[in-house]
Amino acid sequence: RQENLKRLKRVLLSNQDRLLDAIDRDFSCRSKDESLIAEVMPSIQGINYTLKNLEGWMKPSKRHVSVLFQPASNRVHYQPKGVVGVIVPWNYPFHNIVNPVSAAVFAGNAIVVKVSEHASWSSKCYERLLKGCLAAVGAPADLIQVVHGYGEAGAGLPRCVDHLTFVGSTKVGKGVRRQAAAPLTPVTLAR
């Protein structure tokens, strides 16, 4: 997992001009400096932070045991959830794809990313880079799936994943929460 993250970081750094051009194409003249500062740099910093804390996060953690159960011990062993769904908004698509993808890959999960229909150029560029990165380390090609399309394409996601992450507006977040309620899919919402 550590090597996958390091490889992802190298791929992102070596392709940042291509990424910035794709973002510019989606946003019709967004400043490359803004994209670099608001999307590429925080994504690289997130990967660095994950790499730095990786061992501590994966280490089993002790929990208290009542005196009634002595001499027993109690530990939490962290395990992958399975398939993590990520619904990404249009405004900062790169940062909002890379952060959950790097966290999910680090944790040993497969990922399904529903990208915004308003960021089609950049999301196709990210998909090619991520798939190339996976192929280079010998990871399964279907470890990361990218779903393109309108809102309806993401509506079925809660029924297909083990955990769902959404970043975006409160209004859409409430809809995502309702969609995830029926199959009891755990959701992480942020705005």
PDB file of N, CA, C and O in Angstrom, residues 158-159 177-185:
ATOM      1  N   PRO A 158     -24.997   4.233  -3.668  1.00  0.00           N
ATOM      2  CA  PRO A 158     -25.121   3.730  -2.287  1.00  0.00           C
ATOM      3  C   PRO A 158     -25.500   2.256  -2.187  1.00  0.00           C
ATOM      4  O   PRO A 158     -25.172   1.600  -1.209  1.00  0.00           O
ATOM      5  N   ARG A 159     -26.165   1.715  -3.209  1.00  0.00           N
ATOM      6  CA  ARG A 159     -26.547   0.299  -3.176  1.00  0.00           C
ATOM      7  C   ARG A 159     -25.396  -0.617  -3.580  1.00  0.00           C
ATOM      8  O   ARG A 159     -25.477  -1.829  -3.408  1.00  0.00           O
ATOM      9  N   ARG A 177     -27.661  11.318   1.421  1.00  0.00           N
ATOM     10  CA  ARG A 177     -27.973  10.670   2.702  1.00  0.00           C
ATOM     11  C   ARG A 177     -29.269   9.851   2.603  1.00  0.00           C
ATOM     12  O   ARG A 177     -29.332   8.725   3.093  1.00  0.00           O
ATOM     13  N   ARG A 178     -30.280  10.406   1.935  1.00  0.00           N
ATOM     14  CA  ARG A 178     -31.542   9.665   1.756  1.00  0.00           C
ATOM     15  C   ARG A 178     -31.329   8.406   0.907  1.00  0.00           C
ATOM     16  O   ARG A 178     -31.856   7.343   1.221  1.00  0.00           O
ATOM     17  N   GLN A 179     -30.543   8.534  -0.173  1.00  0.00           N
ATOM     18  CA  GLN A 179     -30.264   7.383  -1.038  1.00  0.00           C
ATOM     19  C   GLN A 179     -29.515   6.284  -0.272  1.00  0.00           C
ATOM     20  O   GLN A 179     -29.735   5.103  -0.510  1.00  0.00           O
ATOM     21  N   ALA A 180     -28.644   6.683   0.638  1.00  0.00           N
ATOM     22  CA  ALA A 180     -27.837   5.714   1.391  1.00  0.00           C
ATOM     23  C   ALA A 180     -28.606   5.111   2.562  1.00  0.00           C
ATOM     24  O   ALA A 180     -28.209   4.069   3.084  1.00  0.00           O
ATOM     25  N   ALA A 181     -29.727   5.733   2.951  1.00  0.00           N
ATOM     26  CA  ALA A 181     -30.477   5.245   4.115  1.00  0.00           C
ATOM     27  C   ALA A 181     -31.136   3.898   3.857  1.00  0.00           C
ATOM     28  O   ALA A 181     -31.123   3.021   4.731  1.00  0.00           O
ATOM     29  N   ALA A 182     -31.697   3.702   2.674  1.00  0.00           N
ATOM     30  CA  ALA A 182     -32.422   2.459   2.389  1.00  0.00           C
ATOM     31  C   ALA A 182     -31.519   1.227   2.487  1.00  0.00           C
ATOM     32  O   ALA A 182     -31.871   0.250   3.157  1.00  0.00           O
ATOM     33  N   PRO A 183     -30.324   1.228   1.842  1.00  0.00           N
ATOM     34  CA  PRO A 183     -29.458   0.047   1.985  1.00  0.00           C
ATOM     35  C   PRO A 183     -28.567   0.091   3.233  1.00  0.00           C
ATOM     36  O   PRO A 183     -27.723  -0.788   3.414  1.00  0.00           O
ATOM     37  N   LEU A 184     -28.750   1.120   4.075  1.00  0.00           N
ATOM     38  CA  LEU A 184     -27.955   1.300   5.296  1.00  0.00           C
ATOM     39  C   LEU A 184     -26.455   1.417   4.998  1.00  0.00           C
ATOM     40  O   LEU A 184     -25.621   0.861   5.708  1.00  0.00           O
ATOM     41  N   THR A 185     -26.131   2.152   3.965  1.00  0.00           N
ATOM     42  CA  THR A 185     -24.732   2.383   3.602  1.00  0.00           C
ATOM     43  C   THR A 185     -24.184   3.509   4.461  1.00  0.00           C
ATOM     44  O   THR A 185     -24.748   4.611   4.468  1.00  0.00           O
TER      45      THR A 185
END
